[in-house]
XYZ file of N, CA and C in Angstrom:
837
model
N 3.844 -9.429 18.952
C 3.161 -10.072 19.178
C 3.118 -10.761 17.937
N 3.368 -10.040 16.876
C 2.150 -10.332 15.464
C 3.644 -10.924 14.003
N 3.192 -11.469 13.776
C 4.889 -12.330 13.006
C 4.533 -12.402 11.383
N 3.522 -11.980 10.606
C 3.116 -11.654 9.615
C 1.716 -10.526 9.163
N 2.378 -9.379 8.429
C 1.252 -8.283 7.812
C 1.331 -8.447 6.573
N 0.156 -9.089 6.416
C -0.554 -8.252 4.938
C -1.379 -7.367 4.576
N -0.552 -6.768 3.089
C -0.877 -5.038 3.865
C -1.889 -4.558 2.398
N -3.026 -4.368 2.582
C -4.594 -3.993 2.289
C -4.191 -3.230 0.976
N -4.878 -3.256 0.286
C -4.653 -1.973 -0.893
C -5.488 -0.431 -0.027
N -7.047 -0.488 0.428
C -7.287 0.322 0.682
C -6.706 1.690 2.244
N -4.896 1.467 2.309
C -4.861 2.341 3.247
C -3.684 3.768 2.677
N -4.015 4.749 3.567
C -3.341 5.999 2.957
C -1.649 5.490 3.238
N -1.059 6.057 1.970
C 0.669 6.352 1.748
C 0.671 6.253 2.932
N 0.542 7.493 4.083
C 1.525 7.809 4.612
C 0.940 6.586 6.097
N 0.662 5.626 6.181
C 0.403 4.425 6.938
C 0.796 3.944 6.285
N 0.951 3.841 4.850
C 1.898 2.201 4.682
C 3.970 1.943 5.085
N 3.374 3.976 4.775
C 4.888 4.217 5.131
C 5.288 3.791 6.896
N 4.833 4.121 7.468
C 4.881 3.477 8.936
C 5.218 1.902 9.109
N 4.207 1.565 8.222
C 4.373 -0.459 8.748
C 5.092 -0.411 8.209
N 5.969 -0.557 7.069
C 6.555 -0.346 6.309
C 7.903 -0.291 6.959
N 8.158 0.740 7.335
C 9.714 1.296 9.414
C 8.973 -0.274 10.143
N 8.086 -0.200 10.824
C 8.196 -1.238 11.902
C 8.340 -2.791 11.058
N 7.945 -2.788 10.059
C 8.064 -4.362 9.830
C 9.602 -4.396 9.688
N 9.812 -3.795 8.703
C 11.974 -3.783 8.428
C 12.661 -3.845 10.129
N 11.538 -2.644 11.307
C 12.962 -2.543 12.297
C 12.192 -3.994 13.251
N 11.028 -4.752 12.981
C 10.903 -5.582 13.604
C 11.591 -6.994 13.320
N 11.391 -6.912 11.765
C 11.933 -8.096 11.249
C 10.990 -9.099 10.902
N 10.136 -8.229 10.877
C 8.434 -8.993 10.604
C 8.371 -9.644 8.644
N 7.490 -10.666 8.593
C 7.659 -11.117 7.275
C 5.792 -9.996 6.837
N 5.859 -9.529 5.691
C 5.300 -8.764 5.203
C 5.072 -8.758 3.853
N 3.575 -9.268 3.494
C 2.878 -9.761 2.651
C 2.184 -9.126 1.323
N 2.512 -8.931 0.115
C 1.687 -7.350 -0.529
C 0.568 -7.530 -1.174
N -0.948 -7.447 -1.727
C -1.089 -7.959 -2.664
C -1.717 -7.796 -4.394
N -1.667 -8.010 -5.230
C -1.062 -8.121 -6.437
C -2.036 -6.580 -6.935
N -2.430 -5.617 -6.114
C -2.640 -4.263 -7.017
C -1.480 -4.490 -8.622
N -2.343 -3.923 -9.661
C -1.822 -3.286 -10.307
C -0.195 -2.524 -10.067
N -0.044 -1.529 -9.067
C 0.897 -0.600 -9.115
C 2.107 -1.279 -8.043
N 1.707 -2.924 -7.403
C 2.901 -3.580 -6.752
C 3.266 -4.327 -7.807
N 2.527 -4.376 -8.534
C 3.000 -6.074 -10.057
C 3.834 -4.526 -10.660
N 3.816 -3.521 -10.775
C 4.805 -3.123 -11.874
C 6.145 -2.558 -11.700
N 6.234 -3.156 -9.614
C 7.675 -2.524 -9.617
C 8.214 -4.088 -9.856
N 7.686 -5.289 -10.007
C 8.387 -6.554 -9.964
C 9.811 -6.345 -11.284
N 10.493 -7.160 -10.663
C 11.510 -7.569 -11.748
C 12.540 -5.582 -12.174
N 12.249 -4.882 -11.389
C 13.375 -3.324 -11.713
C 14.388 -3.549 -12.303
N 14.739 -2.538 -13.491
C 16.337 -1.988 -13.241
C 17.238 -0.604 -12.983
N 17.838 -1.604 -12.057
C 18.700 -0.450 -10.968
C 19.744 0.091 -11.836
N 19.481 1.736 -11.802
C 21.102 1.705 -12.268
C 21.358 3.379 -11.847
N 22.284 3.719 -12.040
C 23.043 5.154 -11.829
C 22.441 6.675 -12.452
N 21.790 7.611 -11.691
C 22.079 8.971 -12.774
C 22.941 9.950 -11.959
N 23.839 10.027 -13.046
C 25.011 11.201 -12.065
C 25.280 10.378 -10.524
N 24.887 10.959 -9.452
C 25.456 10.334 -8.229
C 24.372 9.728 -6.804
N 23.059 9.652 -8.535
C 22.142 8.757 -7.222
C 21.790 7.598 -8.022
N 21.338 6.358 -7.500
C 20.142 5.487 -7.888
C 19.092 5.376 -8.208
N 18.875 4.913 -9.205
C 17.334 5.213 -9.373
C 16.762 3.774 -10.145
N 15.594 3.372 -9.735
C 15.026 2.473 -10.221
C 14.412 2.671 -11.235
N 14.282 1.339 -12.418
C 13.586 0.901 -13.913
C 12.255 0.363 -13.680
N 11.542 0.672 -13.939
C 10.528 -0.059 -14.119
C 10.029 -0.987 -15.432
N 10.636 -2.471 -15.059
C 10.105 -3.237 -16.096
C 8.780 -3.119 -17.211
N 8.079 -3.305 -18.602
C 7.174 -3.321 -18.624
C 6.570 -4.950 -18.683
N 5.580 -5.134 -19.492
C 4.950 -6.179 -19.380
C 4.573 -6.663 -21.180
N 6.390 -6.859 -21.025
C 6.743 -7.897 -22.742
C 7.606 -8.426 -21.944
N 7.702 -9.616 -23.098
C 8.945 -10.620 -22.873
C 9.967 -10.287 -24.078
N 10.975 -9.946 -23.312
C 12.147 -9.218 -23.996
C 12.278 -9.875 -25.550
N 12.921 -9.204 -26.586
C 12.556 -10.030 -27.571
C 13.750 -11.570 -27.952
N 15.186 -10.913 -27.088
C 15.996 -12.129 -27.522
C 15.603 -13.741 -26.614
N 14.551 -12.970 -25.725
C 13.709 -13.780 -24.872
C 12.494 -15.332 -25.790
N 12.144 -13.606 -25.835
C 11.154 -14.455 -26.909
C 11.619 -15.744 -28.220
N 12.370 -15.012 -28.701
C 13.064 -15.827 -30.071
C 13.614 -17.560 -28.851
N 13.916 -17.572 -27.832
C 14.277 -18.667 -26.706
C 12.519 -19.444 -26.475
N 11.827 -18.395 -26.579
C 10.282 -19.319 -25.910
C 10.071 -20.095 -27.353
N 10.157 -19.418 -28.671
C 9.156 -19.474 -29.579
C 9.912 -20.897 -30.367
N 11.683 -21.070 -30.082
C 12.146 -22.615 -29.950
C 11.560 -23.354 -29.447
N 11.526 -23.110 -27.920
C 11.343 -23.988 -26.643
C 9.600 -24.685 -27.255
N 8.903 -23.658 -28.129
C 7.295 -24.316 -27.938
C 7.631 -25.377 -29.309
N 8.516 -24.898 -30.210
C 8.444 -25.769 -31.444
C 8.990 -27.116 -31.213
N 9.760 -26.838 -30.221
C 10.809 -28.398 -30.499
C 9.908 -29.068 -29.259
N 9.068 -28.629 -28.449
C 8.244 -29.522 -27.112
C 7.102 -30.307 -27.992
N 6.148 -28.969 -28.688
C 4.936 -29.247 -29.690
C 5.342 -30.819 -30.644
N 6.632 -30.518 -31.072
C 6.546 -31.817 -31.772
C 7.393 -33.079 -30.789
N 7.504 -32.902 -29.920
C 7.569 -34.136 -29.296
C 6.154 -35.008 -28.375
N 5.614 -33.253 -28.407
C 4.652 -34.188 -27.514
C 3.669 -34.144 -28.348
N 3.444 -33.887 -29.371
C 2.679 -35.172 -31.116
C 3.021 -36.140 -31.104
N 4.191 -36.328 -31.333
C 4.692 -37.830 -31.394
C 4.511 -38.592 -30.541
N 4.838 -38.071 -28.903
C 4.284 -39.097 -27.522
C 2.236 -38.806 -28.091
N 1.795 -38.486 -28.020
C 0.304 -38.298 -28.196
C -0.609 -38.318 -29.176
N 0.248 -39.062 -30.279
C -0.180 -39.070 -31.913
C -1.670 -41.114 -31.206
N -0.961 -41.748 -30.245
C -2.079 -42.743 -30.261
C -3.111 -42.298 -29.550
N -3.042 -41.653 -28.227
C -4.034 -41.123 -27.663
C -4.862 -40.364 -28.428
N -4.455 -39.426 -29.342
C -5.050 -38.569 -30.344
C -5.578 -39.577 -31.006
N -5.616 -40.622 -31.366
C -6.294 -41.833 -32.371
C -7.005 -41.860 -32.341
N -7.257 -42.161 -30.967
C -8.433 -42.842 -29.914
C -9.483 -41.973 -29.791
N -9.022 -40.881 -29.195
C -9.704 -40.215 -29.137
C -10.913 -39.527 -30.561
N -10.197 -39.087 -31.279
C -10.967 -39.274 -32.453
C -11.810 -39.842 -32.947
N -11.688 -40.896 -32.619
C -12.392 -42.428 -32.848
C -12.883 -42.251 -32.449
N -13.281 -42.009 -30.660
C -14.616 -42.167 -29.706
C -15.313 -41.253 -29.850
N -14.512 -40.307 -30.370
C -16.238 -38.311 -30.549
C -16.132 -38.945 -32.002
N -15.661 -39.156 -32.865
C -16.839 -39.513 -34.789
C -17.818 -40.633 -33.773
N -17.135 -42.115 -32.734
C -18.917 -42.605 -32.530
C -20.063 -42.670 -31.550
N -19.346 -41.490 -30.706
C -20.672 -41.303 -29.794
C -21.021 -40.016 -29.807
N -20.604 -39.273 -30.531
C -21.428 -38.189 -31.030
C -21.668 -37.429 -32.312
N -22.736 -37.538 -32.907
C -22.997 -36.270 -34.262
C -21.874 -35.419 -34.285
N -21.656 -35.222 -35.033
C -20.336 -33.846 -35.671
C -19.144 -33.965 -35.405
N -18.714 -32.982 -36.363
C -17.031 -33.015 -36.303
C -16.258 -33.905 -34.664
N -14.956 -34.041 -35.451
C -13.607 -34.041 -34.442
C -13.037 -33.043 -33.943
N -13.089 -32.267 -34.492
C -12.247 -31.233 -34.500
C -13.049 -30.205 -34.198
N -13.003 -29.607 -33.084
C -14.011 -28.812 -33.038
C -13.316 -26.595 -32.874
N -13.605 -26.486 -33.482
C -12.900 -25.053 -34.107
C -13.664 -23.914 -32.878
N -13.210 -22.738 -32.459
C -13.569 -21.684 -31.799
C -12.494 -20.215 -32.090
N -13.307 -19.089 -31.822
C -12.307 -18.005 -32.423
C -11.800 -17.769 -31.044
N -10.275 -17.073 -30.812
C -10.154 -16.886 -30.021
C -9.140 -15.868 -29.859
N -9.087 -15.002 -28.815
C -7.448 -13.926 -28.994
C -6.237 -14.484 -28.217
N -5.309 -13.919 -29.021
C -3.916 -14.243 -29.142
C -3.130 -13.097 -29.057
N -1.747 -13.103 -29.318
C -1.353 -11.732 -28.393
C -1.009 -11.034 -29.590
N -1.343 -9.684 -29.339
C -2.060 -8.260 -29.915
C -3.038 -8.395 -30.384
N -4.123 -9.072 -29.301
C -5.597 -8.934 -29.576
C -6.032 -9.638 -30.891
N -5.468 -10.564 -31.018
C -5.388 -11.337 -33.006
C -6.130 -12.623 -33.001
N -7.342 -12.606 -33.714
C -8.303 -13.854 -33.491
C -7.193 -15.070 -34.181
N -7.663 -15.848 -33.766
C -7.005 -17.280 -34.679
C -8.460 -18.307 -34.119
N -8.526 -19.689 -35.167
C -8.984 -20.571 -34.738
C -8.494 -21.887 -33.810
N -9.185 -22.022 -32.979
C -8.268 -22.372 -31.850
C -8.881 -24.161 -32.267
N -7.694 -25.543 -31.770
C -8.225 -26.099 -32.099
C -8.516 -27.564 -30.706
N -9.731 -28.053 -30.510
C -9.890 -28.996 -29.535
C -11.058 -30.067 -29.918
N -10.842 -31.013 -29.601
C -11.341 -32.798 -29.913
C -12.852 -32.454 -29.399
N -13.716 -32.477 -30.166
C -15.382 -31.898 -29.567
C -15.828 -32.650 -28.343
N -16.057 -31.667 -27.273
C -16.258 -32.767 -26.581
C -17.690 -32.473 -26.022
N -18.696 -31.598 -26.645
C -20.038 -30.585 -26.002
C -20.937 -31.294 -27.247
N -22.239 -31.288 -27.652
C -23.024 -31.346 -28.668
C -22.622 -31.047 -29.673
N -22.572 -30.541 -30.934
C -22.420 -29.952 -32.137
C -23.299 -28.895 -32.018
N -24.475 -28.756 -31.840
C -25.524 -26.936 -31.150
C -25.175 -27.133 -29.673
N -24.470 -27.148 -29.238
C -24.252 -26.790 -27.634
C -24.532 -25.244 -27.170
N -24.275 -24.111 -27.937
C -24.604 -22.984 -28.374
C -25.132 -22.150 -29.300
N -26.175 -23.034 -29.769
C -27.148 -22.779 -30.535
C -27.816 -22.052 -30.493
N -28.416 -21.999 -29.038
C -29.855 -20.936 -28.518
C -28.919 -19.832 -27.590
N -28.241 -20.242 -26.518
C -27.852 -19.262 -26.000
C -26.887 -18.793 -26.083
N -25.674 -19.182 -27.168
C -24.984 -17.946 -27.138
C -23.386 -18.625 -26.811
N -22.839 -17.420 -26.936
C -21.637 -17.805 -25.626
C -21.735 -17.948 -24.010
N -21.619 -18.958 -23.667
C -21.915 -18.945 -22.625
C -20.109 -19.705 -22.212
N -19.314 -18.870 -20.691
C -18.209 -19.953 -20.508
C -18.937 -20.870 -19.012
N -17.500 -22.042 -19.983
C -17.899 -23.635 -18.935
C -17.991 -22.874 -17.439
N -18.747 -24.116 -17.314
C -19.862 -24.520 -15.471
C -18.864 -26.466 -15.724
N -19.016 -26.962 -14.345
C -18.692 -27.987 -13.600
C -19.683 -28.950 -14.250
N -20.052 -30.115 -14.129
C -20.684 -30.679 -14.849
C -22.153 -29.733 -16.040
N -21.648 -29.380 -16.539
C -22.184 -28.536 -17.936
C -22.804 -29.963 -18.563
N -24.929 -29.653 -18.752
C -24.981 -30.475 -19.435
C -24.808 -30.832 -20.856
N -24.248 -29.514 -21.701
C -23.882 -29.785 -22.572
C -22.320 -30.742 -23.238
N -22.566 -30.570 -21.941
C -20.732 -32.312 -22.063
C -21.480 -33.503 -22.601
N -20.775 -33.973 -23.481
C -20.950 -35.692 -23.788
C -20.476 -36.529 -22.792
N -20.854 -37.045 -22.901
C -20.289 -38.904 -21.830
C -18.341 -39.061 -21.681
N -18.272 -38.908 -23.543
C -16.913 -38.840 -23.645
C -15.983 -37.852 -23.686
N -17.038 -36.824 -23.677
C -16.202 -34.956 -23.467
C -15.630 -34.425 -22.539
N -17.005 -35.287 -20.892
C -15.923 -35.184 -19.324
C -15.358 -36.634 -19.185
N -14.905 -37.241 -20.559
C -13.223 -38.062 -20.053
C -12.512 -37.329 -20.856
N -12.633 -37.003 -21.813
C -11.346 -36.604 -22.206
C -10.869 -35.085 -21.984
N -11.854 -34.652 -21.040
C -12.103 -33.107 -20.357
C -11.104 -33.505 -19.016
N -11.190 -34.725 -18.588
C -10.823 -34.734 -17.145
C -9.483 -35.451 -17.290
N -9.278 -35.796 -18.581
C -7.765 -36.571 -18.805
C -6.898 -35.564 -19.807
N -7.529 -34.349 -20.075
C -6.743 -33.138 -20.892
C -7.157 -33.842 -22.633
N -7.398 -34.286 -23.101
C -6.482 -35.178 -24.068
C -7.629 -34.364 -25.142
N -8.769 -33.489 -24.570
C -9.502 -32.317 -25.524
C -8.704 -31.459 -25.927
N -7.723 -31.476 -25.202
C -6.575 -29.752 -25.588
C -5.223 -30.652 -26.338
N -5.035 -31.208 -27.008
C -4.072 -31.934 -27.231
C -3.938 -31.007 -29.268
N -5.429 -31.065 -29.660
C -5.086 -30.620 -31.055
C -4.341 -29.208 -31.111
N -4.046 -28.545 -29.896
C -3.856 -27.103 -29.810
C -2.084 -27.139 -29.870
N -1.999 -28.126 -29.921
C -0.138 -28.600 -29.966
C -0.281 -27.936 -31.732
N -1.395 -28.450 -32.495
C -0.721 -27.936 -34.005
C -1.059 -26.043 -33.817
N -2.023 -25.325 -33.349
C -1.626 -24.132 -32.808
C -0.884 -23.120 -32.767
N -0.126 -24.270 -31.685
C 1.117 -23.587 -31.151
C 2.258 -23.884 -32.561
N 2.311 -24.789 -33.316
C 3.020 -25.138 -34.542
C 3.196 -23.776 -35.718
N 1.662 -23.327 -35.368
C 1.342 -22.691 -36.562
C 1.889 -20.824 -36.137
N 2.329 -21.222 -34.688
C 2.831 -19.411 -34.210
C 0.976 -18.853 -33.001
N 0.287 -19.693 -33.472
C -1.305 -18.818 -32.997
C -1.079 -18.873 -31.354
N -0.766 -19.955 -31.089
C 0.043 -20.259 -29.973
C 1.252 -20.307 -29.081
N 1.745 -20.257 -27.465
C 2.686 -21.143 -26.780
C 2.753 -21.936 -25.799
N 3.322 -22.869 -25.557
C 3.253 -24.026 -24.374
C 2.296 -23.612 -23.377
N 3.377 -22.380 -23.138
C 2.607 -21.654 -21.883
C 2.613 -20.434 -22.394
N 1.330 -19.464 -21.375
C 1.179 -18.116 -21.775
C -0.023 -17.637 -21.218
N -1.189 -17.108 -21.363
C -2.016 -16.934 -20.692
C -3.530 -17.898 -22.069
N -4.346 -18.252 -20.588
C -5.084 -19.221 -21.420
C -6.040 -17.999 -22.589
N -6.417 -18.599 -24.180
C -7.049 -17.388 -24.505
C -8.313 -17.365 -24.635
N -8.782 -16.116 -24.287
C -10.641 -16.264 -24.340
C -11.034 -16.249 -25.973
N -12.332 -16.335 -25.718
C -13.223 -15.784 -27.131
C -13.364 -14.415 -27.026
N -13.376 -13.817 -27.740
C -13.457 -11.988 -28.088
C -14.849 -11.412 -27.383
N -16.001 -12.702 -27.127
C -17.094 -12.228 -26.824
C -16.454 -10.738 -25.856
N -16.113 -12.498 -24.781
C -15.678 -11.916 -23.288
C -14.203 -10.821 -23.561
N -13.452 -11.333 -24.360
C -12.481 -9.999 -24.109
C -13.201 -8.553 -24.137
N -13.796 -8.918 -25.010
C -14.426 -7.340 -25.282
C -15.128 -6.667 -24.282
N -15.853 -8.049 -23.048
C -15.987 -7.992 -21.633
C -14.935 -7.526 -20.842
N -14.675 -7.904 -20.753
C -13.253 -8.107 -19.778
C -12.478 -6.682 -20.053
N -12.477 -5.994 -21.180
C -11.236 -4.964 -21.883
C -12.091 -3.722 -21.215
N -13.484 -4.034 -21.187
C -14.410 -2.717 -20.267
C -14.343 -2.958 -19.192
N -14.417 -4.306 -18.554
C -14.491 -3.874 -17.062
C -13.077 -3.524 -16.560
N -11.685 -3.773 -17.010
C -10.314 -4.131 -16.707
C -9.664 -3.388 -16.835
N -9.212 -2.083 -17.081
C -8.260 -1.596 -17.567
C -6.734 -1.665 -18.185
N -6.731 -2.960 -17.823
C -5.470 -3.459 -17.790
C -5.502 -5.054 -18.062
N -6.287 -5.385 -18.419
C -7.065 -7.081 -19.307
C -6.174 -6.843 -20.498
N -5.488 -5.844 -21.303
C -5.360 -6.191 -22.243
C -3.969 -6.583 -22.299
N -3.061 -6.404 -20.925
C -2.036 -6.372 -20.986
C -1.181 -8.041 -21.570
N -2.090 -9.086 -20.921
C -2.263 -9.976 -20.973
C -2.136 -10.432 -22.465
N -2.480 -9.775 -23.307
C -1.857 -9.555 -24.893
C -0.576 -9.099 -25.446
N 0.282 -9.299 -24.736
C 1.335 -8.819 -25.213
C 2.347 -10.277 -25.703
N 1.461 -10.931 -24.892
C 2.155 -12.699 -25.126
C 1.282 -13.201 -25.461
N 2.032 -14.325 -26.819
C 0.928 -15.552 -27.073
C 0.744 -16.219 -26.097
N -0.994 -16.428 -26.802
C -2.126 -17.548 -25.630
C -1.016 -18.404 -25.800
N -1.231 -19.460 -24.690
C -0.568 -20.828 -24.178
C -1.378 -21.877 -24.027
N -1.206 -23.025 -24.098
C -1.595 -24.598 -24.054
C -2.295 -24.235 -22.517
N -1.195 -23.553 -20.894
C -1.412 -24.071 -19.820
C -0.578 -21.907 -19.506
N -0.893 -22.193 -18.075
C -0.097 -21.476 -17.973
C 0.293 -21.129 -16.379
N 0.682 -20.390 -16.345
C 1.182 -19.715 -13.748
C -0.596 -19.382 -14.033
N -1.223 -19.203 -14.234
C -3.011 -19.171 -13.355
C -3.222 -21.005 -13.694
N -3.115 -21.477 -14.590
C -3.626 -22.645 -14.838
C -3.151 -23.815 -13.375
N -1.224 -23.498 -13.165
C -0.908 -24.134 -12.268
C -0.842 -23.853 -11.130
N -0.369 -21.859 -10.538
C -0.706 -21.600 -9.549
C -1.918 -21.445 -9.017
N -2.843 -20.349 -9.737
C -4.290 -19.762 -9.512
C -4.781 -21.219 -9.341
N -6.275 -20.882 -10.232
C -7.268 -22.884 -9.667
C -8.381 -21.566 -10.885
N -8.272 -23.142 -11.457
C -8.860 -22.950 -13.002
C -10.234 -22.129 -13.112
N -11.122 -22.499 -11.671
C -12.300 -21.968 -11.646
C -12.606 -20.713 -10.987
N -11.098 -19.723 -11.116
C -11.764 -18.407 -10.578
C -11.323 -17.757 -11.127
N -12.496 -15.991 -11.261
C -12.675 -15.171 -12.372
C -11.536 -14.753 -12.911
N -11.969 -13.894 -13.743
C -11.353 -13.373 -14.706
C -9.751 -12.291 -14.244
N -10.519 -11.616 -12.822
C -9.546 -10.721 -12.601
C -8.469 -11.448 -12.020
N -8.664 -12.029 -11.110
C -7.808 -13.444 -10.428
C -7.017 -14.364 -11.530
N -7.025 -14.954 -12.587
C -6.561 -14.619 -13.431
C -5.121 -14.197 -13.958
N -6.072 -12.523 -14.539
C -5.893 -11.345 -14.747
C -4.329 -11.376 -14.143
N -4.331 -11.538 -12.760
C -3.141 -10.398 -12.394
C -1.971 -11.977 -11.919
N -2.363 -13.092 -12.420
C -1.342 -14.332 -12.556
C -0.986 -14.405 -13.843
N -1.467 -14.439 -14.598
C -0.909 -13.765 -16.529
C -0.053 -12.731 -16.387
N -0.260 -11.461 -15.240
C 0.608 -10.587 -15.395
C 1.877 -10.705 -14.918
N 1.579 -11.592 -13.991
C 2.926 -12.319 -12.771
C 4.146 -13.086 -13.559
N 3.138 -13.843 -14.756
C 4.356 -14.418 -15.445
C 4.914 -13.528 -16.476
N 4.216 -12.533 -16.905
C 5.174 -11.813 -18.125
C 6.178 -10.504 -17.610
N 5.990 -10.888 -16.285
C 6.881 -10.215 -15.127
C 7.633 -10.523 -15.367
N 7.661 -11.760 -14.978
C 8.781 -12.940 -13.929
C 9.276 -13.849 -14.910
N 8.525 -13.416 -16.257
C 9.524 -14.687 -17.712
C 11.025 -14.723 -17.648
N 11.380 -16.314 -17.683
C 12.128 -16.655 -18.322
C 12.094 -18.391 -18.400
N 13.182 -18.991 -18.878
C 13.382 -20.021 -19.715
C 12.661 -21.165 -18.518
N 13.830 -21.111 -17.199
C 13.558 -21.812 -16.102
C 12.244 -21.882 -15.675
N 11.488 -20.669 -16.058
C 9.743 -20.562 -15.455
C 9.151 -21.470 -16.411
N 9.178 -21.024 -17.448
C 8.180 -22.108 -18.395
C 8.668 -23.408 -18.676
N 9.810 -24.024 -17.895
C 10.274 -25.341 -17.721
C 9.381 -26.035 -16.434
N 8.975 -25.246 -14.912
C 8.905 -25.359 -14.152
C 7.316 -25.677 -14.677
N 6.729 -24.330 -14.836
C 5.367 -24.808 -15.470
C 4.888 -25.666 -15.988
N 5.669 -26.033 -16.900
C 5.541 -27.380 -17.248
C 5.417 -28.454 -17.222
N 6.123 -28.726 -16.000
C 6.348 -30.405 -15.153
C 5.325 -29.298 -14.299
N 5.372 -28.694 -13.920
C 3.661 -28.328 -12.952
C 2.288 -28.690 -13.466
N 2.754 -28.162 -15.017
C 1.402 -29.188 -15.459
C 1.083 -29.975 -15.800
N 1.977 -31.301 -15.807
C 2.449 -32.614 -15.871
C 2.116 -33.233 -14.421
N 2.139 -33.123 -13.711
C 2.069 -33.441 -12.010
C 0.721 -33.434 -11.793
N 0.071 -32.175 -12.247
C -1.492 -31.872 -12.193
C -2.773 -32.484 -13.068
N -1.727 -32.851 -14.427
C -2.728 -33.392 -15.331
C -4.098 -33.905 -15.390
N -3.788 -34.717 -14.265
C -5.235 -35.850 -13.361
C -5.995 -35.129 -12.455
N -5.923 -33.951 -12.095
C -6.112 -33.188 -10.764
C -7.495 -32.903 -11.600
N -8.557 -33.647 -10.412
C -10.082 -33.047 -11.360
C -10.242 -31.968 -10.908
N -10.208 -31.398 -10.056
C -10.559 -30.209 -9.607
C -10.597 -28.996 -10.615
N -9.536 -28.600 -11.136
C -8.453 -27.868 -12.054
C -8.739 -28.301 -13.797
N -9.998 -29.456 -14.109
C -10.582 -29.310 -15.014
C -11.879 -28.573 -14.853
N -12.290 -28.276 -13.606
C -13.616 -28.052 -13.317
C -14.075 -26.494 -13.972
N -15.176 -26.070 -14.302
C -15.370 -24.713 -14.642
C -15.703 -24.173 -13.706
N -16.367 -22.937 -14.002
C -16.910 -21.664 -12.669
C -17.956 -22.020 -11.478
N -17.397 -21.985 -10.569
C -18.664 -22.218 -9.660
C -19.360 -21.021 -8.919
N -21.010 -21.495 -9.153
C -21.560 -20.445 -8.577
C -21.260 -19.951 -7.063
N -20.786 -18.343 -6.717
C -21.063 -17.733 -5.861
C -19.499 -18.576 -5.117
N -18.314 -19.366 -5.858
C -17.256 -19.494 -5.182
C -16.260 -18.991 -4.467
N -15.515 -18.612 -3.310
C -14.740 -18.050 -2.843
C -13.470 -18.305 -2.875
N -12.353 -17.753 -2.881
C -11.365 -18.301 -3.350
C -10.229 -17.201 -2.637
N -9.409 -17.607 -1.486
C -8.534 -16.529 -0.850
C -6.684 -17.176 -1.133
N -5.906 -16.875 -0.990
C -4.693 -17.020 -1.572
C -4.445 -17.228 -0.317
N -4.730 -16.876 0.650
C -3.822 -16.976 2.294
C -4.568 -18.849 2.443
N -5.550 -19.330 1.937
C -5.767 -20.622 1.978
C -4.620 -21.596 1.475
N -3.623 -20.736 0.499
C -2.779 -21.978 0.163
C -1.358 -22.282 0.667
N -1.258 -20.945 1.738
C 0.312 -20.645 3.067
C 0.095 -21.292 4.357
N 0.854 -21.902 4.294
C 0.859 -23.254 5.708
C 1.649 -22.468 6.585
N 1.133 -21.304 7.900
C 1.634 -20.744 8.657
C 0.800 -21.314 9.738
N 1.058 -22.424 10.176
C 0.497 -23.231 11.598
C 0.331 -22.375 12.924
N 1.778 -21.657 12.966
C 2.145 -21.578 14.421
C 2.193 -20.025 14.536
N 2.032 -19.481 12.816
C 2.092 -18.046 13.391
C 0.978 -17.107 13.141
N 0.858 -15.930 13.534
C -0.423 -15.141 13.434
C -0.515 -14.470 12.349
N -1.342 -14.065 12.045
C -1.616 -12.983 10.708
C -2.191 -11.795 10.880
N -1.739 -10.609 10.629
C -2.168 -9.829 10.835
C -2.915 -8.681 9.866
N -4.647 -8.328 9.023
C -4.463 -7.878 7.558
C -5.345 -7.189 8.455
């Protein structure tokens, strides 16, 4: 009577084998969660060893030839976007300077490929002394530190436009994991032994987690999307993410920060109105 089986992580290996066998025999849908061991098996290389076929697991790195194409894509797209966005950048700069004391461009140290530090560029959306007393703080929705103009440029993503300069400099990519601050990277590295793997690629202006996940989800949820992006990387995937980013550009929800006590489940995104789900 069951149409879909979602296999959770806390199940004995012998029980998993029984589920695999039954689901295969009954031709039912099987969903697995994105644990590290499941992510490792994505994009395998099948080869023969004497008289036996074996599976080679791919690593969490983009092949060098694909990395060169990705870099060329970054340079071309960032130059085109800079030309298109230059009038909006000029207007944003004037508004920021006219409505709030302080610099127009906000520089902040972030972490990119190989856990290298770099200064990320943004149009300033907060008051110049936003973290002088609090220290590093993750962004929240309805953040009191954000200026009125800052709320607008965040909503339409204009604050991110100077990052195209970061892309041309080689600090960032158009598509990739969003760069975090050293304070939080150190914390996340201690809490999750696989967090460092997201730094095998350049940080991005937009990414798989921002398009297919949810901006307000916690760092572990984002990490799974980031690792999935690295494993599934292709030129066409970058194009797809870029187009999806343009589509959701004015989606207010995805520009919000962390919500307290927020519960997010990927099952909410599935559309199976007539089928039963066994979890």
